[in-house]
Tab-separated table of C-alpha atoms in Angstrom:
chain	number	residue	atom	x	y	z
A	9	UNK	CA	50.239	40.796	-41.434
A	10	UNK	CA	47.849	43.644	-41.165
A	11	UNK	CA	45.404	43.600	-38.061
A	12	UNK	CA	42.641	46.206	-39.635
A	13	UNK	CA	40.107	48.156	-37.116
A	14	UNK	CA	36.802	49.293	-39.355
A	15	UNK	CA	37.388	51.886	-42.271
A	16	UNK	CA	41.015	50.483	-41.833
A	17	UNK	CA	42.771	50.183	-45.463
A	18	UNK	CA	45.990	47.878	-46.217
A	19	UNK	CA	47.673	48.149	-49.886
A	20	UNK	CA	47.265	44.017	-51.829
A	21	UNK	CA	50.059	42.950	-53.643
A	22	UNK	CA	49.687	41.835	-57.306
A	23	UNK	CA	47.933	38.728	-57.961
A	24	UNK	CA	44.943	36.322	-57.141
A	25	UNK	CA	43.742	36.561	-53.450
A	26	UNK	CA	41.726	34.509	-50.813
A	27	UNK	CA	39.539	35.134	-48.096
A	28	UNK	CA	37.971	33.201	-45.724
A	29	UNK	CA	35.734	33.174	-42.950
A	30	UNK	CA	36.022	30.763	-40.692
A	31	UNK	CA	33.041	29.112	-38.607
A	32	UNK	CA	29.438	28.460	-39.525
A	33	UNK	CA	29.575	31.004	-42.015
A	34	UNK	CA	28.336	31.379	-45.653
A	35	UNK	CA	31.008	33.750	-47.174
A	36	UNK	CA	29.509	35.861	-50.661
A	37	UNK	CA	30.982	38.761	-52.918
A	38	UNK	CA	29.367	41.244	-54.998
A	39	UNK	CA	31.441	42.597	-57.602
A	40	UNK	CA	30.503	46.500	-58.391
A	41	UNK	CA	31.569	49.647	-60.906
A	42	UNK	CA	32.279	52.840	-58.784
A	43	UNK	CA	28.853	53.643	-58.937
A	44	UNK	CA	28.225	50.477	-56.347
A	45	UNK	CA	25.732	48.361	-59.056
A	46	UNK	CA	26.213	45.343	-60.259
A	47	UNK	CA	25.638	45.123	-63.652
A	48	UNK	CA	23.651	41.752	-63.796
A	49	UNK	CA	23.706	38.421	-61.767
A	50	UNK	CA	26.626	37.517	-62.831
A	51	UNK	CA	28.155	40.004	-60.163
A	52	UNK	CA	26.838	38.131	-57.299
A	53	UNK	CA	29.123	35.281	-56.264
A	54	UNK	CA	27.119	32.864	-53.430
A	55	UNK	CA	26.938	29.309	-52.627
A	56	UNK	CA	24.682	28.934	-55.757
A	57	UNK	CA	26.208	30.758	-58.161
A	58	UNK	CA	29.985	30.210	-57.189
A	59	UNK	CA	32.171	31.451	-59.909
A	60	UNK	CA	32.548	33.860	-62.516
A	61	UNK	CA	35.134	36.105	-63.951
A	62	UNK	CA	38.040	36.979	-61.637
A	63	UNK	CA	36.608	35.243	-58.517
A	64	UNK	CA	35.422	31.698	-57.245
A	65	UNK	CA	34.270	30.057	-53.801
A	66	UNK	CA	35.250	26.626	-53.162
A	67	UNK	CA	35.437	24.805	-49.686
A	68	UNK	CA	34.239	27.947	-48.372
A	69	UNK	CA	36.966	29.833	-49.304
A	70	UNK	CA	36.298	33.424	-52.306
A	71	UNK	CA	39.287	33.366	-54.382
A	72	UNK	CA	39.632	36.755	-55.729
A	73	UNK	CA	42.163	37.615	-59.005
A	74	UNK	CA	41.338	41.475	-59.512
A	75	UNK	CA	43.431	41.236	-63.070
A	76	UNK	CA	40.435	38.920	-64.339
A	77	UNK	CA	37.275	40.055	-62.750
A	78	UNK	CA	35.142	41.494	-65.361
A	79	UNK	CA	35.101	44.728	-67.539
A	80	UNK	CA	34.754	47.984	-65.100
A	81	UNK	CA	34.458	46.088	-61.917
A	82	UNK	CA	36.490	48.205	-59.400
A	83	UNK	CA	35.081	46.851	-55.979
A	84	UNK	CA	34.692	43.723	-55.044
A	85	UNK	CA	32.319	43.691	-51.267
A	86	UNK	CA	32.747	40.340	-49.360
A	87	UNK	CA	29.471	39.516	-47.209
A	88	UNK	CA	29.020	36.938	-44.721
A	89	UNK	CA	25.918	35.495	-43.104
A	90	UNK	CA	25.090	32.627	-41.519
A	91	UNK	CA	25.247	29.063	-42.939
A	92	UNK	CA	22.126	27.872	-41.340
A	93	UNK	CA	19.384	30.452	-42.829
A	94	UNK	CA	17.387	32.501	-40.375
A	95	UNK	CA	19.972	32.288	-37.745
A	96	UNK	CA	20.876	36.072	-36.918
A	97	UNK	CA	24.503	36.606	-36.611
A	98	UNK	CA	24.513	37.551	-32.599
A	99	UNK	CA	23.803	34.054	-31.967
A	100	UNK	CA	27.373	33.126	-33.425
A	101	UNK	CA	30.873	33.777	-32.642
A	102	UNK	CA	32.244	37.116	-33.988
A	103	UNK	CA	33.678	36.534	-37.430
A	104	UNK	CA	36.559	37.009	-38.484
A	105	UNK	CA	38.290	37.644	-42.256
A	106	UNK	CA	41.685	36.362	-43.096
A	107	UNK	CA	43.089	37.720	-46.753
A	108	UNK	CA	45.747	36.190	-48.066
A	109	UNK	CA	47.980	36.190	-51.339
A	110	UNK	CA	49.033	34.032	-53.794
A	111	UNK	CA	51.774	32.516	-51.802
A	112	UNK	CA	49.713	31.550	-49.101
A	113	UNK	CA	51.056	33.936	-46.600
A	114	UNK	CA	48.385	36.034	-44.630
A	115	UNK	CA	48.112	39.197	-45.423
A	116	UNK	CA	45.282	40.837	-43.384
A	117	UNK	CA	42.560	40.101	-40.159
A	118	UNK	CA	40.051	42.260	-39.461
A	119	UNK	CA	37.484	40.776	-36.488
A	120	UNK	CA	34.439	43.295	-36.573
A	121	UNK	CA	32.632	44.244	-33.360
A	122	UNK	CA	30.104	41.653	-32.584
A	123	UNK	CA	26.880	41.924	-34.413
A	124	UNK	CA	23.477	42.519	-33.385
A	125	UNK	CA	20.342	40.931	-34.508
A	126	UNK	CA	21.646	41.537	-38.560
A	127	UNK	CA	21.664	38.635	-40.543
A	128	UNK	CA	24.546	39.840	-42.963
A	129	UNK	CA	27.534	41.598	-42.481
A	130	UNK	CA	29.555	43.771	-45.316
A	131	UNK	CA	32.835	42.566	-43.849
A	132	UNK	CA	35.179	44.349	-46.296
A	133	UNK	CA	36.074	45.347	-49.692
A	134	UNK	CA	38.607	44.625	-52.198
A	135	UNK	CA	38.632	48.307	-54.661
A	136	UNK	CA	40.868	49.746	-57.052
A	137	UNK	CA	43.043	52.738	-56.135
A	138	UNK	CA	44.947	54.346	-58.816
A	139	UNK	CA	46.471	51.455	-60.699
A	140	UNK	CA	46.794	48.955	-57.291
A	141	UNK	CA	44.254	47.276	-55.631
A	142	UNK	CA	43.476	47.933	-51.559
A	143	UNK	CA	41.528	46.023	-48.795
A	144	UNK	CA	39.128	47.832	-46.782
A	145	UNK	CA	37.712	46.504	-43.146
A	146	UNK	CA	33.764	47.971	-43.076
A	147	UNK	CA	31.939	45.614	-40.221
A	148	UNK	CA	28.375	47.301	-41.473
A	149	UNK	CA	25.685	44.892	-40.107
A	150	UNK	CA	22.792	44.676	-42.449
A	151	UNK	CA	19.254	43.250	-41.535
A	152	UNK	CA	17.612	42.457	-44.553
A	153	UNK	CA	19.122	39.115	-45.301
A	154	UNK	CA	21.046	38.182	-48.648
A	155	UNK	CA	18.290	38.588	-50.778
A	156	UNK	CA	17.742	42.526	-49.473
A	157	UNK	CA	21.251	43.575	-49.807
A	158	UNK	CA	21.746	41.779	-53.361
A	159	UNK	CA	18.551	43.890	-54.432
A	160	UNK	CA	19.741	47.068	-53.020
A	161	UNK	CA	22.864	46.429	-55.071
A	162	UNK	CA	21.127	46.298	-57.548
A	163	UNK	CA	20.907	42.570	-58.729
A	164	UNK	CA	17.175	40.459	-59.388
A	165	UNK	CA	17.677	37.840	-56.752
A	166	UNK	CA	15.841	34.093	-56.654
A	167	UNK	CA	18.068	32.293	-53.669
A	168	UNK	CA	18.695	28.981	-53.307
A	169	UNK	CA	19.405	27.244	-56.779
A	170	UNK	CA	19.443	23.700	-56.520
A	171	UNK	CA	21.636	20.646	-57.727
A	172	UNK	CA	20.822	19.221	-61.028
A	173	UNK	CA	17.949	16.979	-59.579
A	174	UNK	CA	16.378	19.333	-57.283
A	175	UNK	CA	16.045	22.950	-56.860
A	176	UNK	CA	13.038	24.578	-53.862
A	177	UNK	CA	9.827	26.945	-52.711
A	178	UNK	CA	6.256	26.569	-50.959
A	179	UNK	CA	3.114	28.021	-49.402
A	180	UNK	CA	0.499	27.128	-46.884
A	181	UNK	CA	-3.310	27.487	-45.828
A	182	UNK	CA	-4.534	31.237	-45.508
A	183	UNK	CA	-7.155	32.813	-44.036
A	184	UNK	CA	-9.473	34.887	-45.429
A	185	UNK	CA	-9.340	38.660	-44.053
A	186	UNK	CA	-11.855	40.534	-43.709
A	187	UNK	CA	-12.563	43.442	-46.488
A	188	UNK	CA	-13.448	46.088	-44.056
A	189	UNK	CA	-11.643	48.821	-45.293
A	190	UNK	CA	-13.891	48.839	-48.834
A	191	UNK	CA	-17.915	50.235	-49.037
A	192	UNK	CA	-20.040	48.335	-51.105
A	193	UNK	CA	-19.026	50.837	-53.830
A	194	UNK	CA	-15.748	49.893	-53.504
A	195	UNK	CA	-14.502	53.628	-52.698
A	196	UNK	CA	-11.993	54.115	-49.971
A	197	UNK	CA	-13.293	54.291	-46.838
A	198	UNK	CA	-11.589	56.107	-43.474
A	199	UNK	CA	-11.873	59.455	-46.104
A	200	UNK	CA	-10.160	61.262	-42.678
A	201	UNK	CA	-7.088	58.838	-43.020
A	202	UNK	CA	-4.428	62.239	-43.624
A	203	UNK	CA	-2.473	59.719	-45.921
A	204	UNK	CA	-5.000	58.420	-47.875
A	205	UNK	CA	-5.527	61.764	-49.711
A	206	UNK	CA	-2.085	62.760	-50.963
A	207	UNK	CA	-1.591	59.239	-52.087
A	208	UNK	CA	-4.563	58.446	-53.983
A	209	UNK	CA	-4.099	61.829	-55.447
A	210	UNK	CA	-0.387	60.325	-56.558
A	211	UNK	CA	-2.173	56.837	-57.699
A	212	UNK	CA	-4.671	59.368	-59.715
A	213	UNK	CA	-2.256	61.222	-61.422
A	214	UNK	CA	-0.587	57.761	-62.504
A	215	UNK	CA	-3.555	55.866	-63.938
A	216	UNK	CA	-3.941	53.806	-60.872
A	217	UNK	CA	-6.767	52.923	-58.271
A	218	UNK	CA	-7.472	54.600	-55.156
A	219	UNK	CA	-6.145	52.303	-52.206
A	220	UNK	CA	-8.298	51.973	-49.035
A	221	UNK	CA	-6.892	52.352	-45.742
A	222	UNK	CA	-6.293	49.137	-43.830
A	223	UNK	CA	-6.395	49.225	-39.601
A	224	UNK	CA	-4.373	46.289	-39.610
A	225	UNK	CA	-1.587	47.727	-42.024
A	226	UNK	CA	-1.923	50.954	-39.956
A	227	UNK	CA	-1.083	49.129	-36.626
A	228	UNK	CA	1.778	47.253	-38.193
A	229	UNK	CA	2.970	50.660	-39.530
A	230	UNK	CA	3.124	52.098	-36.221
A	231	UNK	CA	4.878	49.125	-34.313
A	232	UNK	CA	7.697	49.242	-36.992
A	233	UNK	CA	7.934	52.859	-36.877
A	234	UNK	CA	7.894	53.142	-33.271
A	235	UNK	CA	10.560	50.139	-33.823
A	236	UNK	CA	12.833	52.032	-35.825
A	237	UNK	CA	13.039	55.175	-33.800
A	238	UNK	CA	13.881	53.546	-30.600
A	239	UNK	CA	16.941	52.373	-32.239
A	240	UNK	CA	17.468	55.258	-34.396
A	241	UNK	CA	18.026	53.595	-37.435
A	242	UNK	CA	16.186	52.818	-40.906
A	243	UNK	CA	15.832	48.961	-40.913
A	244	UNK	CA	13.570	46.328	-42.426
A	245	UNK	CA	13.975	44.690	-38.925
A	246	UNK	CA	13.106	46.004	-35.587
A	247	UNK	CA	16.144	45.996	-33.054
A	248	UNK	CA	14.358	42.897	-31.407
A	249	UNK	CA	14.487	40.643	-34.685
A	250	UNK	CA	11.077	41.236	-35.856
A	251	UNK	CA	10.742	42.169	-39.912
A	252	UNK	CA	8.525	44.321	-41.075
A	253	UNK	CA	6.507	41.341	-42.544
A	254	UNK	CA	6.190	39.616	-39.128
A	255	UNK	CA	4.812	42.712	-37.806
A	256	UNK	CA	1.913	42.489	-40.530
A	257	UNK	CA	1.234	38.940	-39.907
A	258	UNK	CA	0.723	39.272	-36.536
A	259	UNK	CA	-2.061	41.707	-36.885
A	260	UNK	CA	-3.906	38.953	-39.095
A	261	UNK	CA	-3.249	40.407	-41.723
A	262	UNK	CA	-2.915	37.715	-44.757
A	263	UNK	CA	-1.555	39.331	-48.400
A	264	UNK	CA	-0.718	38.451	-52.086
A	265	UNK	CA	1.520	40.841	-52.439
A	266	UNK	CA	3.235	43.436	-50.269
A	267	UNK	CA	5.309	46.607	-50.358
A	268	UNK	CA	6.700	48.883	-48.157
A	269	UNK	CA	8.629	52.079	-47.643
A	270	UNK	CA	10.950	52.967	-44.765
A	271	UNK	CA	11.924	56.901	-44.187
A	272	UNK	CA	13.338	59.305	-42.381
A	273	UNK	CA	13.472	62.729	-42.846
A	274	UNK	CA	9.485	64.154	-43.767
A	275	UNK	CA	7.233	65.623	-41.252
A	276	UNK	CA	4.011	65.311	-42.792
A	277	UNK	CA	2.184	62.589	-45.088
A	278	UNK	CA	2.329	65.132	-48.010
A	279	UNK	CA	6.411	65.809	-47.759
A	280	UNK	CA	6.335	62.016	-47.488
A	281	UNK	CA	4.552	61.001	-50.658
A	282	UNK	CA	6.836	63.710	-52.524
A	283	UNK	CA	9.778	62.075	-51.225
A	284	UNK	CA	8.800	58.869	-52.231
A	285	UNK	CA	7.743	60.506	-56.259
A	286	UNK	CA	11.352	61.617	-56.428
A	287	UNK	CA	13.366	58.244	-56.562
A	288	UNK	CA	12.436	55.660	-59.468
A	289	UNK	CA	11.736	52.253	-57.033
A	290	UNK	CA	9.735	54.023	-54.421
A	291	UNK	CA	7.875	55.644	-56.998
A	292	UNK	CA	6.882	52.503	-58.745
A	293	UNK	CA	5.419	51.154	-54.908
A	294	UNK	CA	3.254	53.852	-54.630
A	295	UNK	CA	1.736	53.634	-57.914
A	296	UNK	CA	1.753	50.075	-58.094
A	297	UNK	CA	-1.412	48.940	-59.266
A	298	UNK	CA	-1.573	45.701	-57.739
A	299	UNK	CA	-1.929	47.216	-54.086
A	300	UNK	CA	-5.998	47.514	-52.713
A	301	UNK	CA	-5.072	48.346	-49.487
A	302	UNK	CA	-2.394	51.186	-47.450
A	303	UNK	CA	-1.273	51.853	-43.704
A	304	UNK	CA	0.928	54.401	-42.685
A	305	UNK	CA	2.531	55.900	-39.289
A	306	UNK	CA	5.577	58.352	-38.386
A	307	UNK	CA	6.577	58.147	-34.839
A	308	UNK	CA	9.262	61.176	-33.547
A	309	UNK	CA	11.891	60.481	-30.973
A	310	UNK	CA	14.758	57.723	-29.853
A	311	UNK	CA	18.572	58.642	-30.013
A	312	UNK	CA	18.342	61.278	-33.264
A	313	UNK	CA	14.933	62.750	-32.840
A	314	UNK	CA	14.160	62.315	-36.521
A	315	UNK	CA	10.655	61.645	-37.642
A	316	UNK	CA	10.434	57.436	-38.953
A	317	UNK	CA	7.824	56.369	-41.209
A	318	UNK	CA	6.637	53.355	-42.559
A	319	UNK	CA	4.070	52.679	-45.026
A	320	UNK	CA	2.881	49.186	-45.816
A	321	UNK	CA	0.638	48.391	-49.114
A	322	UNK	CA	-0.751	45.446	-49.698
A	323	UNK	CA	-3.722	42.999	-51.804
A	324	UNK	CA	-5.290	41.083	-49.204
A	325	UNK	CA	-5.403	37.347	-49.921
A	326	UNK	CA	-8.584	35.591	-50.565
A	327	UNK	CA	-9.253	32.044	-52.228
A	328	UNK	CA	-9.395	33.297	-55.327
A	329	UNK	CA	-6.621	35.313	-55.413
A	330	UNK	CA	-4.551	32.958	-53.778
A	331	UNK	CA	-5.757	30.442	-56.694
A	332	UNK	CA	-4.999	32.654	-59.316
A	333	UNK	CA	-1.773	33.556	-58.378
A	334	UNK	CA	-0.434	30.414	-58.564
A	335	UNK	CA	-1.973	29.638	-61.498
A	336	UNK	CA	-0.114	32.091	-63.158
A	337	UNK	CA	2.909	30.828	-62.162
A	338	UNK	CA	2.218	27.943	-64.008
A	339	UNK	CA	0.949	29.425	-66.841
A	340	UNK	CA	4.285	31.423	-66.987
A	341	UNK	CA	6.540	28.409	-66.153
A	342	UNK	CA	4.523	25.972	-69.438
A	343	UNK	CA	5.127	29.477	-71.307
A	344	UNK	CA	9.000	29.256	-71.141
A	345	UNK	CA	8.307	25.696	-71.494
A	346	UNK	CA	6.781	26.209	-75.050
A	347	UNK	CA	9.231	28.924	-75.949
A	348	UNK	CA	12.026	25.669	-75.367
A	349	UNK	CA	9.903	22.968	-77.509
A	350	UNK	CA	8.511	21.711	-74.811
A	351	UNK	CA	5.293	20.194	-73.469
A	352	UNK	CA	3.232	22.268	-70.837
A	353	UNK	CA	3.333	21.216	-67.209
A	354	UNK	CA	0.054	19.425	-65.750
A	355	UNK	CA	-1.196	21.034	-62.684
A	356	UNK	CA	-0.925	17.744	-59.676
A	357	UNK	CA	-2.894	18.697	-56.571
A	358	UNK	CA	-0.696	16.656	-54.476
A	359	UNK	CA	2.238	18.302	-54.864
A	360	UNK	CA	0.316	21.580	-54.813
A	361	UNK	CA	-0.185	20.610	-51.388
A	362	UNK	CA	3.275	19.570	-50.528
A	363	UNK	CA	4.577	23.014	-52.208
A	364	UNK	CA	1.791	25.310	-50.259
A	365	UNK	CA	3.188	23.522	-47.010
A	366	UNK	CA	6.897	23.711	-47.385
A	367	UNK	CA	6.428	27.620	-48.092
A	368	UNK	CA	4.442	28.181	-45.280
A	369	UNK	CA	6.289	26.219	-42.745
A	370	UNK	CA	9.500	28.811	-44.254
A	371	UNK	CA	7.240	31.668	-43.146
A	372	UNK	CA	6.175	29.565	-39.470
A	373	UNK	CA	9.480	28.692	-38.571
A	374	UNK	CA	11.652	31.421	-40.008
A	375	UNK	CA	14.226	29.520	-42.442
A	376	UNK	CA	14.837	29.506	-45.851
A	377	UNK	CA	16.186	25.770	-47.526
A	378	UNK	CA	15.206	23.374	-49.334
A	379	UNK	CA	15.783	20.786	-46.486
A	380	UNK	CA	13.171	22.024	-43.657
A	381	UNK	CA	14.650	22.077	-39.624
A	382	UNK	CA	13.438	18.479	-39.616
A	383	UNK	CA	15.130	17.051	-41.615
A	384	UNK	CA	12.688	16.634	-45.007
A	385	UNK	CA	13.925	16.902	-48.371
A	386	UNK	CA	11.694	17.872	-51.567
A	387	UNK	CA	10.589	14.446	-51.943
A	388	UNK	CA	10.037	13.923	-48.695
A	389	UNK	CA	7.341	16.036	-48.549
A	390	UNK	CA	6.161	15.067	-52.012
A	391	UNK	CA	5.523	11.405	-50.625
A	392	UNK	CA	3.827	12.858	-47.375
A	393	UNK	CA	1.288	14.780	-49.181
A	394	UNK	CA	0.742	10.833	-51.002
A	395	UNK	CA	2.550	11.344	-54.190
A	396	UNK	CA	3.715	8.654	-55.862
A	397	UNK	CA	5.892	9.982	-58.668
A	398	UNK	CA	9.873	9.194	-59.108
A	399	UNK	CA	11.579	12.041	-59.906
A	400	UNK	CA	11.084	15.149	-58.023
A	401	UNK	CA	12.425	18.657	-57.791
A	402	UNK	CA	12.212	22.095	-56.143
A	403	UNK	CA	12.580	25.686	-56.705
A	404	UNK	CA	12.204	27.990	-54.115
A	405	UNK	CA	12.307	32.017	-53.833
A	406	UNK	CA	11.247	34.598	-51.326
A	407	UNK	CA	10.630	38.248	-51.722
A	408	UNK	CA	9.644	38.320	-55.070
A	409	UNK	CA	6.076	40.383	-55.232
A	410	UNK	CA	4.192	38.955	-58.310
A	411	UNK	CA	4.108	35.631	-60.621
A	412	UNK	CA	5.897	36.909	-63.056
A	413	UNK	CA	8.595	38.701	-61.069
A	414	UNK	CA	9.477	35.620	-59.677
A	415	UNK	CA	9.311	33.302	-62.714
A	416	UNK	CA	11.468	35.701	-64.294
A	417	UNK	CA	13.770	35.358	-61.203
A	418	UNK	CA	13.925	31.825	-61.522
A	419	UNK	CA	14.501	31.824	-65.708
A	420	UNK	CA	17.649	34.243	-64.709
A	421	UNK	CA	19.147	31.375	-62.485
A	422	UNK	CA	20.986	28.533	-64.144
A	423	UNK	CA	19.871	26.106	-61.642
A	424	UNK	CA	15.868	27.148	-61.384
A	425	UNK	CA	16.011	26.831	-64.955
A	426	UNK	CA	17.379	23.885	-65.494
A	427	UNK	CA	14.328	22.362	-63.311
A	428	UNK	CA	11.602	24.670	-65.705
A	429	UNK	CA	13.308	22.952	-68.361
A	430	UNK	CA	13.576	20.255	-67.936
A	431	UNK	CA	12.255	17.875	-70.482
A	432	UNK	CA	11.186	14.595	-68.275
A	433	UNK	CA	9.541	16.622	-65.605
A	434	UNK	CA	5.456	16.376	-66.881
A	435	UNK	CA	3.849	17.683	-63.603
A	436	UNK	CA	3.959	20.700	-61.295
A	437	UNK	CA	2.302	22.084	-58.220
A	438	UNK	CA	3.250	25.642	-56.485
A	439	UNK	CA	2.508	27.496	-53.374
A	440	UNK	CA	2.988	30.682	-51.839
A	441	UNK	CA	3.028	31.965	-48.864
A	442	UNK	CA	3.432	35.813	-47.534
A	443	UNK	CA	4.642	36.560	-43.943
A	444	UNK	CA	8.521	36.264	-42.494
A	445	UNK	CA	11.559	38.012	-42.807
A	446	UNK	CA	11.332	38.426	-46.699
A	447	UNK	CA	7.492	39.114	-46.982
A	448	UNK	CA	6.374	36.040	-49.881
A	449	UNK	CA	8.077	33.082	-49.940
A	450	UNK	CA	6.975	30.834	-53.373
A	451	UNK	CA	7.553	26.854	-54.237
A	452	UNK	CA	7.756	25.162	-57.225
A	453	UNK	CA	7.410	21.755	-57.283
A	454	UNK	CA	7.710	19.278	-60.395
A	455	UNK	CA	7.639	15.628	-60.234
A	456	UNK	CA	7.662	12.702	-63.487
C-alpha cells in the first residue's frame, strides 16, 4: 500500500477501482477531458445523480472502472464535503481516502492536511498516463461549496434532486431597500464613483443600461476585498467563513439577482474592466442587463502584496420584482408542462408561503436540504403554512441568477423533472430568497 503526501502519484493496476472516505463525509467525482470540462451533467457523479458510465457511488463508496467511463474522459477528480450541508470541513476530522482494486486489497491512503474553513476538498485524481491509469493525492481546499466547483468545471448545477415523491427550494419575507443610488431621471448618480465610468462605458458599448453605484454594494466590496488580501488568496469566502453574499446581506442590502467578480492582478478600475472584457463569463456579468445597481473596491497588501478586487452587481428587490420573479418561474415550469401534454400548474398561496419560508430559513441558518435543522420535511411545512393537500413535493436550487436559469437547471435533472412533470401534481407555489453562501436560494413547491 501506497501512503501518498500531496502532488504524490502511485501507478493503478488494470481494472474497476474504489474509493472511500470514511466519516461524515459526502464523497463526489467529476469526470473531465484533458482540458478539465466536463462535457455535460452527466460528468458529475453526487449523491443525486449516482451513476453513469465507468463509475457509481453506493453505500458511500465511488466505484471507478476507467475502461468504461465515457468517450475522452481522461481524469476522473474525487471531491469530498461534508454530509450535513453548511458544515465547513475544519469542524470535522481530517479525511482520509482509501483506493483500492478489484480484489479488495488497498492500494493507496492519502490523509490531507487539515482543512480550513473550505467546504470541499479536491482530494485526488484518477488520470490517464500513456496507456495506464495513475492516482494523484491534491488536498486543494475549495470554498465555494459543490455547486461553485461543479460550475467552475464547467457543469449547470441544480443540487439536491429528490426521491420520486419529493424533490426541494424556498424563499422568505424581504425588505424593501431603499433606491438611493437612482435621480428621479433614473441616471446614475455618484458620477465621481472612478468605476462607474469605465463600466457603463463597457455596458454602452454592449447595448446595455448604465448601472448606478450602490453604497451598500460598495461597503460589501471593500470588506471582501480587504477579506481576501489578508489571507492572500482569491476566494468566494473570507478566511473567517463569511461568503461574499453574507457580506451583502449584512449591509441591508436585499437583491433579485446578484453577480460578482473576484481579481487579482489590476491596479486601476480601467485595467480591471479590461480584464474582465477578455474572458467570455466575466464578460457576460458586466454586461448583464439584468443588474441596476454596482459596488466596487481593491484593497493592496496581506502576505503577496497584490492588489484584490471585488465587484458586486446587483437588482435590488422590491415587491414587485420579487412577485414577478416568481411568477415566471411558474410560467416557465406550466411551459414545460404544456410542451409534455400537460395541464398548467395553479398558483396556491399557501404553499407560496411555505416555499418563500423554507428558502429563507436556508439563507438564515446557513444549510442547504430539503429536511430543515429541525427536523421538517416538505410537507411539513406545507401543513404549517395550513395546507391541506395529499401529495406534496419539493425542488430546491441555490445559485442560480434568473427564472429561467434555474428552471432550466431543474429540467436538466432527472429528479427535478420528474416533480415538473409530473402529471397528478395540479398546484404550485415558489419562493426565493437571495443572501448565504450561494447568493439565491429558490423553492418549488407542488402539492395535489
Amino acid at each position: 500500500m501506497s501512503e501518498l503526501v500531496p502532488g504524490g502519484n502511485v501507478p493503478l493496476p488494470v481494472g474497476a477501482l474504489t474509493v472511500r472516505v470514511p466519516g461524515r463525509f459526502d464523497v463526489s467525482a467529476l469526470i473531465t477531458g484533458d482540458d478539465g470540462r466536463v462535457r455535460g451533467d452527466g460528468d458529475f457523479v453526487f449523491y443525486n445523480q449516482p451513476s453513469v458510465p465507468g463509475a457509481r457511488l453506493a453505500g458511500g463508496t465511488l466505484r471507478v472502472d476507467p475502461r468504461s467511463l465515457r468517450a475522452g474522459a481522461t481524469r476522473v477528480t474525487v471531491v469530498v464535503g461534508p454530509a450535513e450541508p453548511g458544515t465547513d470541513l475544519s469542524r470535522l476530522p481530517a479525511p482520509t481516502l482509501h483506493v483500492g482494486g478489484a480484489d479488495g486489497r488497498t492500494l493507496a491512503r492519502f490523509a490531507p492536511p487539515r482543512p480550513g474553513p473550505e467546504t470541499v476538498l479536491l482530494l485526488a485524481e484518477i488520470y490517464r498516463r500513456g496507456d495506464g491509469w495513475k492516482l494523484r493525492a491534491l488536498g486543494q481546499g475549495y470554498a465555494d461549496g459543490l455547486a461553485g466547483l461543479a460550475r467552475d468545471f464547467g457543469v449547470d448545477v441544480v443540487d439536491d434532486a429528490p426521491p420520486p415523491a419529493a424533490p426541494v427550494i424556498a424563499p422568505g419575507p424581504f425588505r424593501d431597500p431603499a433606491d438611493s443610488a437612482r435621480t428621479r431621471t433614473g441616471s446614475p448618480t455618484n458620477a465621481s464613483d472612478p468605476f462607474l465610468a469605465p463600466v457603463n462605458s463597457a455596458r454602452a458599448q454592449a447595448g446595455s443600461p448604465p448601472v448606478s453605484s450602490d453604497p451598500r454594494l460598495a461597503a460589501a466590496a471593500r470588506a471582501h476585498a480587504s477579506a481576501m488580501a489578508a489571507a492572500g488568496r482569491l476566494s468566494a469566502e473570507g478566511p473567517e467563513g463569511v461568503s461574499v453574499h453574507q457580506r451583502v446581506t449584512a449591509t441591508g442590502c436585499a437583491y433579485l439577482t446578484i453577480g460578482e467578480h473576484l481579481v487579482s492582478g489590476p491596479r486601476t478600475p480601467a485595467e480591471f474592466v479590461a480584464y474582465c472584457l477578455r474572458t467570455p463569463r466575466a464578460r457576460r456579468t458586466l454586461h448583464d442587463r439584468a443588474f441596476t445597481h454596482a459596488g466596487m473596491a481593491s484593497v493592496t497588501g496581506g502576505p503577496s502584496g497584490d492588489t484584490y478586487w471585488t465587484a458586486l452587481w446587483a437588482r435590488p428587490l422590491t415587491p414587485e420584482g420579487l412577485a414577478r420573479t416568481e411568477s415566471d418561474v411558474v410560467a416557465l415550469t406550466n411551459r414545460e408542462r404544456a410542451g409534455a401534454g400537460l395541464p398548467p400548474l395553479a398558483v396556491d398561496p399557501l404553499l407560496a408561503v411555505a416555499a418563500r419560508a423554507h428558502s429563507a430559513d436556508m439563507v438564515a441558518r446557513a444549510f442547504y436540504a430539503h429536511t430543515a435543522p429541525d427536523g421538517s420535511e416538505p410537507w411539513d411545512r406545507a401543513a404549517g403554512a395550513g395546507s391541506t393537500r395529499r401529495t406534496i413535493g419539493e425542488n430546491i436550487a441555490c445559485g442560480q441568477r434568473s427564472p429561467a436559469e434555474v428552471v432550466e437547471g431543474w429540467m436538466n435533472s432527472p429528479g427535478h423533472r420528474a416533480n415538473i412533470l409530473r402529471p397528478d401534481f395540479t398546484h404550485l407555489g415558489v419562493g426565493f430568497a437571495g443572501g448565504g453562501a450561494a447568493g439565491t436560494y429558490w423553492t418549488q413547491l407542488f402539492g395535489a
